[in-house]
XYZ file of C-alpha atoms in Angstrom:
560
model
C -230.555 101.542 41.515
C -233.148 102.633 44.044
C -235.902 100.486 42.572
C -234.012 97.428 43.811
C -233.339 98.866 47.265
C -235.556 96.427 49.179
C -234.086 93.459 47.312
C -230.540 94.609 48.034
C -231.406 95.238 51.681
C -232.764 91.699 51.991
C -229.553 90.322 50.468
C -227.445 92.355 52.871
C -229.576 91.195 55.794
C -229.022 87.583 54.763
C -225.289 88.300 54.467
C -225.248 89.799 57.962
C -226.884 86.624 59.271
C -224.268 84.502 57.492
C -221.503 86.565 59.115
C -222.736 87.173 62.657
C -224.017 83.687 63.473
C -220.550 82.088 63.063
C -219.034 85.016 64.965
C -221.212 84.189 67.957
C -219.682 80.717 67.919
C -216.229 82.278 67.535
C -216.921 84.447 70.575
C -217.669 81.404 72.718
C -214.901 79.190 71.321
C -212.085 81.770 71.336
C -213.213 83.827 74.288
C -211.384 84.738 77.437
C -211.536 81.174 78.761
C -209.645 82.151 81.902
C -210.723 78.976 83.703
C -210.633 80.983 86.926
C -212.940 79.460 89.569
C -213.418 82.905 91.100
C -214.975 84.235 87.879
C -218.452 83.379 86.663
C -219.096 81.446 83.468
C -220.608 84.569 81.891
C -217.492 86.623 82.631
C -215.233 83.901 81.294
C -217.284 83.934 78.081
C -217.883 87.669 77.997
C -217.275 88.170 74.277
C -219.500 85.212 73.355
C -222.433 86.495 75.393
C -221.839 90.013 74.075
C -221.979 88.670 70.509
C -225.461 87.298 71.255
C -226.706 90.895 71.122
C -226.211 90.661 67.355
C -229.348 88.488 67.324
C -231.335 91.599 68.279
C -230.060 93.382 65.187
C -230.799 90.371 62.981
C -234.326 90.249 64.423
C -234.815 93.920 63.568
C -233.708 93.193 59.998
C -236.307 90.422 59.697
C -239.028 92.673 61.107
C -238.143 95.505 58.711
C -238.264 93.207 55.681
C -241.550 91.539 56.645
C -243.254 94.847 57.446
C -242.032 96.390 54.191
C -243.560 93.515 52.222
C -246.853 93.407 54.153
C -247.502 97.129 54.643
C -247.042 100.478 52.895
C -244.429 101.583 55.400
C -242.559 104.863 55.447
C -239.534 103.924 53.343
C -237.326 106.768 54.571
C -237.882 105.962 58.241
C -237.301 102.242 57.704
C -234.119 102.943 55.733
C -232.864 105.196 58.542
C -233.528 102.450 61.108
C -231.780 99.942 58.849
C -228.669 102.110 58.551
C -228.616 102.774 62.306
C -228.743 99.049 63.135
C -226.014 98.277 60.581
C -223.750 100.935 62.095
C -224.319 99.640 65.645
C -223.986 95.913 64.873
C -220.139 95.813 65.124
C -220.423 96.908 68.764
C -221.686 93.411 69.551
C -218.294 91.984 68.572
C -215.978 94.760 69.752
C -213.742 92.356 71.763
C -213.060 90.426 68.554
C -212.302 93.636 66.638
C -210.037 94.807 69.465
C -208.310 91.438 69.416
C -207.696 91.773 65.669
C -205.993 95.118 66.266
C -203.815 93.596 68.984
C -202.810 90.729 66.671
C -201.789 92.921 63.729
C -200.219 95.824 65.626
C -198.853 94.073 68.703
C -196.176 96.550 69.754
C -198.211 99.653 68.963
C -201.240 98.261 70.774
C -199.486 97.436 74.029
C -196.983 100.308 74.079
C -199.161 103.249 73.013
C -200.631 105.168 75.989
C -204.423 105.065 76.082
C -207.039 107.369 77.522
C -208.902 106.527 80.701
C -212.111 105.625 78.880
C -210.309 103.310 76.470
C -208.247 101.668 79.200
C -211.368 101.076 81.276
C -213.042 99.536 78.248
C -210.007 97.399 77.533
C -209.456 96.161 81.082
C -213.178 95.619 81.697
C -212.732 92.142 80.248
C -209.359 91.573 81.976
C -207.700 90.244 78.811
C -208.477 90.088 75.154
C -209.820 86.987 73.441
C -207.115 84.410 73.057
C -204.919 84.954 70.027
C -201.968 82.810 71.031
C -202.678 80.157 68.399
C -202.471 81.154 64.761
C -205.800 79.552 63.755
C -207.740 81.635 66.277
C -205.821 84.740 65.249
C -206.633 84.124 61.588
C -210.330 83.615 62.383
C -210.365 86.836 64.398
C -208.745 88.752 61.533
C -211.121 87.257 58.948
C -214.176 87.962 61.120
C -213.135 91.575 61.609
C -212.416 92.149 57.922
C -215.702 90.580 56.808
C -217.756 92.423 59.429
C -216.363 95.876 58.770
C -216.221 95.236 55.024
C -219.892 94.262 54.916
C -220.877 97.377 56.864
C -218.859 99.599 54.551
C -220.345 97.875 51.490
C -223.914 98.421 52.739
C -223.428 102.118 53.543
C -221.534 102.637 50.277
C -224.318 101.044 48.241
C -226.950 103.286 49.856
C -224.888 106.409 49.166
C -223.941 105.432 45.607
C -227.519 104.437 44.763
C -228.899 107.720 46.120
C -226.325 109.830 44.264
C -226.729 107.875 41.016
C -230.522 108.123 41.022
C -230.293 111.817 41.895
C -227.981 112.524 38.964
C -230.163 110.489 36.593
C -233.325 112.222 37.772
C -234.827 109.026 39.195
C -236.536 108.594 42.543
C -234.327 106.782 45.022
C -236.862 104.893 47.145
C -238.299 101.741 45.529
C -241.488 101.834 43.477
C -243.324 98.565 42.920
C -246.006 97.855 40.308
C -249.140 99.824 41.137
C -247.503 101.750 44.002
C -246.622 105.415 44.360
C -243.435 106.656 45.968
C -245.077 107.831 49.185
C -246.563 105.109 51.316
C -249.281 107.345 52.687
C -249.904 109.713 49.813
C -249.138 113.421 49.604
C -252.404 114.456 51.266
C -252.303 111.969 54.133
C -250.514 112.448 57.397
C -247.105 110.915 57.984
C -247.253 107.284 59.084
C -244.527 104.863 60.106
C -246.240 101.558 59.336
C -248.821 102.865 56.863
C -251.686 100.782 55.546
C -251.697 97.087 54.824
C -250.978 96.038 51.262
C -253.542 94.167 49.218
C -252.736 90.571 48.184
C -252.013 91.824 44.662
C -249.584 94.440 45.953
C -247.830 91.939 48.198
C -247.482 89.523 45.293
C -245.996 92.299 43.154
C -243.459 93.198 45.847
C -242.516 89.543 46.405
C -242.182 88.969 42.661
C -240.081 92.096 42.290
C -237.693 91.086 45.096
C -237.531 87.421 44.116
C -236.825 88.334 40.501
C -233.851 90.454 41.558
C -232.537 88.012 44.177
C -232.690 84.999 41.863
C -230.973 86.976 39.100
C -228.298 89.039 40.823
C -227.157 87.206 43.949
C -225.606 83.957 45.098
C -229.120 82.518 44.839
C -229.294 83.141 41.090
C -231.148 80.368 39.301
C -232.522 79.160 36.023
C -236.232 78.641 35.548
C -235.802 74.853 35.516
C -233.824 74.658 38.803
C -235.525 73.843 42.140
C -235.604 76.863 44.432
C -234.583 74.882 47.543
C -231.517 73.513 45.746
C -230.523 77.012 44.628
C -230.809 78.391 48.176
C -228.759 75.497 49.581
C -226.111 75.993 46.879
C -225.919 79.715 47.611
C -225.470 79.129 51.347
C -222.654 76.636 50.737
C -221.023 79.088 48.307
C -221.124 81.878 50.892
C -219.612 79.766 53.657
C -217.010 78.426 51.240
C -215.989 82.002 50.488
C -215.923 82.811 54.209
C -213.729 79.763 54.793
C -211.403 80.862 52.006
C -211.208 84.338 53.541
C -210.339 82.791 56.919
C -207.693 80.547 55.349
C -206.274 83.497 53.393
C -206.097 85.493 56.612
C -204.398 82.532 58.320
C -201.812 82.179 55.549
C -201.185 85.908 55.470
C -200.855 86.052 59.245
C -198.342 83.182 59.362
C -196.288 84.677 56.548
C -196.442 88.087 58.212
C -195.128 86.574 61.449
C -192.258 84.873 59.635
C -191.406 88.058 57.774
C -191.695 90.249 60.891
C -189.527 87.908 62.964
C -187.012 87.770 60.111
C -187.096 84.011 60.296
C -184.843 82.150 57.902
C -185.988 79.645 55.320
C -183.859 76.487 55.700
C -182.721 74.290 52.830
C -180.321 71.433 53.602
C -178.209 69.668 50.978
C -175.414 67.084 51.317
C -172.017 67.904 49.824
C -170.524 64.528 49.231
C -168.308 62.785 48.704
C -165.785 65.533 49.486
C -162.702 66.331 51.541
C -162.835 68.433 54.694
C -160.213 70.767 53.279
C -162.352 71.337 50.184
C -165.442 72.116 52.258
C -163.436 74.584 54.381
C -161.552 76.207 51.490
C -161.152 80.011 51.842
C -162.528 79.874 55.402
C -159.524 80.532 57.590
C -160.499 81.806 61.074
C -161.318 79.204 63.722
C -163.119 80.719 66.710
C -164.112 79.407 70.131
C -166.752 81.282 72.130
C -167.663 80.556 75.743
C -170.337 81.938 78.062
C -171.969 80.799 81.265
C -175.588 79.678 81.514
C -176.510 82.753 83.561
C -174.441 85.428 81.865
C -174.889 84.785 78.126
C -172.158 87.228 77.285
C -171.899 89.166 80.532
C -168.140 88.696 80.633
C -167.731 89.701 84.263
C -169.657 86.528 85.150
C -167.202 84.251 83.316
C -165.073 82.046 85.580
C -161.835 83.793 86.426
C -159.941 80.522 85.943
C -161.265 79.930 82.406
C -158.373 78.968 80.134
C -157.971 77.737 76.547
C -154.801 76.105 75.220
C -152.660 76.050 73.168
C -152.347 79.830 73.537
C -149.813 79.940 70.723
C -152.522 78.963 68.217
C -155.686 80.381 69.756
C -155.276 84.040 70.621
C -157.695 85.653 73.046
C -159.766 88.299 71.322
C -161.631 89.262 74.451
C -163.199 87.595 77.484
C -164.704 84.283 76.406
C -163.440 84.512 72.813
C -160.382 82.920 71.109
C -159.398 82.694 67.447
C -156.777 81.061 65.280
C -155.926 83.551 62.505
C -155.191 82.940 58.833
C -154.806 79.204 59.011
C -155.925 77.525 55.790
C -154.674 74.119 56.908
C -157.171 71.460 57.833
C -157.822 70.244 60.412
C -157.216 73.165 62.784
C -155.274 72.516 65.953
C -157.148 70.778 68.737
C -157.651 72.663 71.980
C -158.549 72.236 75.634
C -160.846 74.361 77.820
C -160.566 74.228 81.602
C -161.998 76.127 84.556
C -162.846 75.707 88.213
C -166.119 76.413 89.927
C -169.677 75.195 89.633
C -170.595 77.117 86.459
C -171.915 75.317 83.373
C -170.295 76.573 80.184
C -171.899 77.235 76.777
C -169.406 76.590 73.986
C -169.485 77.383 70.257
C -166.780 76.357 67.786
C -166.990 77.990 64.345
C -164.822 78.719 61.321
C -165.396 81.837 59.218
C -163.501 84.448 57.191
C -162.907 88.158 57.231
C -166.137 88.932 55.344
C -168.258 87.905 58.335
C -165.865 89.267 60.951
C -162.400 88.875 62.349
C -163.537 86.630 65.190
C -166.839 85.321 66.418
C -168.422 86.802 69.543
C -171.547 86.189 71.578
C -173.700 88.371 69.268
C -172.120 87.269 65.981
C -173.960 85.603 63.116
C -172.271 82.256 63.758
C -173.427 82.185 67.379
C -176.961 83.451 66.740
C -177.695 80.822 64.101
C -176.271 77.756 65.861
C -176.760 75.864 69.117
C -174.010 75.599 71.751
C -172.527 72.610 73.531
C -173.320 72.717 77.262
C -170.471 71.562 79.488
C -171.470 70.672 83.048
C -169.008 71.398 85.903
C -166.743 68.901 87.632
C -166.378 66.717 84.523
C -163.635 65.664 82.138
C -164.727 65.508 78.479
C -163.242 64.186 75.276
C -165.099 65.655 72.305
C -164.839 65.229 68.538
C -166.032 68.075 66.257
C -167.758 67.452 62.903
C -168.355 70.279 60.455
C -171.634 71.605 59.088
C -171.414 74.304 56.443
C -173.789 77.303 56.560
C -174.576 79.751 53.762
C -176.392 83.009 54.507
C -176.948 84.834 51.231
C -173.389 85.090 49.842
C -171.645 84.482 53.169
C -170.328 81.106 54.336
C -169.166 79.787 57.675
C -168.699 76.411 59.368
C -170.257 75.366 62.646
C -168.789 72.355 64.407
C -171.209 69.896 65.964
C -169.813 68.045 68.996
C -169.765 64.309 69.521
C -168.977 63.537 73.167
C -166.669 60.528 73.146
C -166.030 60.270 76.902
C -167.430 62.048 79.941
C -166.302 61.244 83.489
C -166.147 62.904 86.871
C -163.194 65.161 87.494
C -160.403 63.517 89.477
C -159.845 66.639 91.560
C -163.546 67.187 92.176
C -163.260 70.935 91.525
C -161.721 71.227 88.078
C -163.537 70.910 84.725
C -161.785 70.257 81.412
C -162.810 69.454 77.858
C -160.427 68.295 75.139
C -161.587 69.002 71.558
C -160.323 67.435 68.332
C -161.522 67.979 64.747
C -162.950 65.058 62.798
C -161.122 64.840 59.493
C -163.606 62.405 57.952
C -165.948 64.368 55.634
C -167.469 61.778 53.352
C -170.771 63.701 53.454
C -170.963 67.312 54.668
C -174.337 68.951 55.273
C -174.681 72.445 53.842
C -177.524 74.511 55.308
C -178.737 77.371 53.129
C -180.446 80.111 55.173
C -182.501 82.645 53.243
C -184.276 85.684 54.606
C -187.778 85.996 53.152
C -188.413 89.011 50.944
C -191.722 90.822 50.837
C -192.213 89.668 47.243
C -191.505 86.009 48.019
C -193.718 86.160 51.123
C -196.580 87.603 49.080
C -196.040 85.079 46.299
C -196.025 82.232 48.827
C -199.351 83.405 50.267
C -200.890 83.677 46.793
C -199.645 80.238 45.774
C -200.947 78.617 48.971
C -204.308 80.364 48.823
C -204.573 79.716 45.089
C -204.097 75.984 45.585
C -206.795 75.840 48.269
C -209.175 77.913 46.125
C -208.650 75.572 43.184
C -209.332 72.511 45.375
C -212.450 73.964 47.028
C -213.727 75.274 43.695
C -213.217 71.883 42.069
C -215.092 70.024 44.836
C -217.888 72.613 44.706
C -218.173 72.228 40.919
C -218.214 68.432 41.250
C -221.150 68.588 43.683
C -223.171 71.492 42.288
C -222.176 71.526 38.629
C -220.879 75.113 38.762
C -217.863 76.836 40.212
C -218.016 79.177 43.188
C -217.003 82.074 40.945
C -219.954 81.355 38.665
C -222.321 81.436 41.638
C -220.834 84.576 43.193
C -220.317 86.774 40.121
C -222.709 85.258 37.571
C -223.498 82.101 35.666
C -222.460 83.176 32.179
C -219.432 84.540 30.437
C -219.735 88.126 29.298
C -218.289 87.003 25.994
C -217.367 83.575 24.610
C -214.345 85.226 22.964
C -212.609 86.476 26.090
C -211.143 89.956 26.327
C -210.989 90.159 22.537
C -214.757 89.787 22.496
C -215.139 92.630 24.983
C -212.899 95.003 23.034
C -214.469 94.235 19.630
C -217.994 93.566 20.897
C -219.869 95.565 18.257
C -217.898 94.035 15.402
C -218.561 90.519 16.689
C -222.270 91.274 16.990
C -222.431 92.558 13.418
C -220.594 89.541 11.999
C -222.725 87.107 14.013
C -225.905 88.766 12.730
C -224.626 88.487 9.157
C -223.521 84.856 9.313
C -226.258 83.522 11.644
C -229.358 85.576 10.794
C -231.825 83.134 12.390
C -230.132 82.940 15.810
C -232.405 85.518 17.441
C -235.443 83.764 16.025
C -234.270 80.492 17.596
C -233.877 82.292 20.942
C -237.422 83.659 20.739
C -238.743 80.148 20.028
C -236.920 78.735 23.063
C -234.638 76.463 21.037
C -231.126 75.201 21.677
C -229.598 78.634 21.149
C -231.896 79.965 23.874
C -230.653 77.302 26.288
C -227.011 78.054 25.467
C -227.712 81.753 25.907
C -229.279 80.993 29.289
C -226.554 78.826 30.814
C -223.375 79.564 28.846
C -222.848 82.989 27.231
C -224.167 86.520 27.284
C -227.134 86.661 24.937
C -226.675 90.408 24.560
C -223.786 89.619 22.242
C -226.108 88.130 19.649
C -229.306 90.128 20.044
C -230.314 92.351 17.127
C -230.699 96.088 17.649
C -233.827 96.124 15.492
C -235.736 93.665 17.655
C -237.984 95.513 20.112
C -240.188 94.165 22.829
C -238.533 90.741 22.909
C -237.208 89.009 25.961
C -233.977 88.536 24.065
C -231.803 88.051 27.082
C -232.018 87.054 30.670
C -231.994 90.708 31.662
C -235.511 91.286 30.279
C -238.274 92.061 32.744
C -240.919 89.356 32.775
C -244.493 89.221 33.929
C -245.982 86.370 35.848
C -247.898 85.044 32.810
C -244.703 84.856 30.736
C -242.990 82.836 33.441
C -245.861 80.426 33.778
C -246.228 79.853 30.024
C -242.479 79.422 29.557
C -242.405 81.660 26.477
C -239.041 83.131 27.421
C -235.902 81.760 28.965
C -234.203 83.539 31.847
C -233.251 83.423 35.482
C -236.777 83.478 36.773
C -237.920 83.184 40.368
C -240.392 80.528 41.296
C -242.929 82.766 43.050
């Protein structure tokens, strides 16, 4: 793996540029934006200007790559500098990373005590980047995941490559044609920049890197494709993937908010034509709940003169709560509420059964899921109540929606009264099904939403570029034209293909139609013969410059 180290480093450097340049724009667009005239423009855009320091790291990457190609540099020292810059790069976007933490773990972030150094760091920018809107929050989450993920991937590759080459007995640092491992030779003194490469050596290094990049990256290409088109296609593929990551983060964040807030999913249907008695069957407790605008259940703030009649039907179950028990008749008895004083009254009228609770109260399910009628003081109301049926899982209750028929000033000027009657016309009753989201349904909803967007973006990309994003990201050919069955029985398929199509390899070597299909469609390794040696039988063969120029073999060759 080490022989491709420079090529992989160049690919990672390009990936870092793809990631950090949009994050600079994110820093300016979603920054503090306090709009405080007492603060400078730089302070208002602190995280954007801080993200500009990432350009220093990107410049160091460019310098390392150019010097490595032009000179026999000390590979170990350059690799150490590369790793150091990669580790430090996330510091340029620490406000965005901190904002991501505050979005995901809101309560823990703001309630957990912090040390002096962390608090000073946190409050040095007054507030975090704005995360009030879900789009910005999703972008912040996606940027953080991509940034940290790319850093982890780079460090992991270096470690895995070093361990793998060590176990296999190979030298880790790259060796190019005509070059020894040490840039200065065992007898020469240690040098950082070393000597300048000859034109032949530079061409060998460029060919080596280009061959790997155009074979094993998003810039992979066929010999007949223009290089500029391949680079443009790879860039669009990368940003398409970044956009999909951001959209996935957005969808996941929205679903996480809904699930965390225990928000209900609403589905309305019309039960009609029906009778009111049928819609209210087996629901026998009519409840009236009252609270003031300022108290919301603080019963000692209820008006002392608050009364509900008839008291023979509606029995007080507590301050601000009355119920008519075990009455299966419909409609229930009408009632009147009256009080004196300048308090506005919140009123709920519901009908439930013993499964939900004996009577409704200010914190009951019926009250929490419905809106009240607000009665202003010093008025006389005549109100008609129409039913709306609610279902929460297996529970059912009825909430009555008020229609104010008349409203006039009180004759006494100090008394307020409201007379309620139940509408017995139920030609069409709305039933509202409320469902709490489960973790499985929330996850499935995210996957379905993201999957639809991926399919749309992938289809548009394939229409423009002739290949799907997956083909560009992971490779241009199927590992086997026979699916998983071909992978499991690979050797048997190869033997049967060799027996029934003995001239296929010969057609590949001649550059015929089979060679083209092997290049753009399937894995040629499935049909190569074990006895053939020294052939460029697949696109994984190593090619010299003369072979590429003469076109004797077909593969994913760089145009160097």
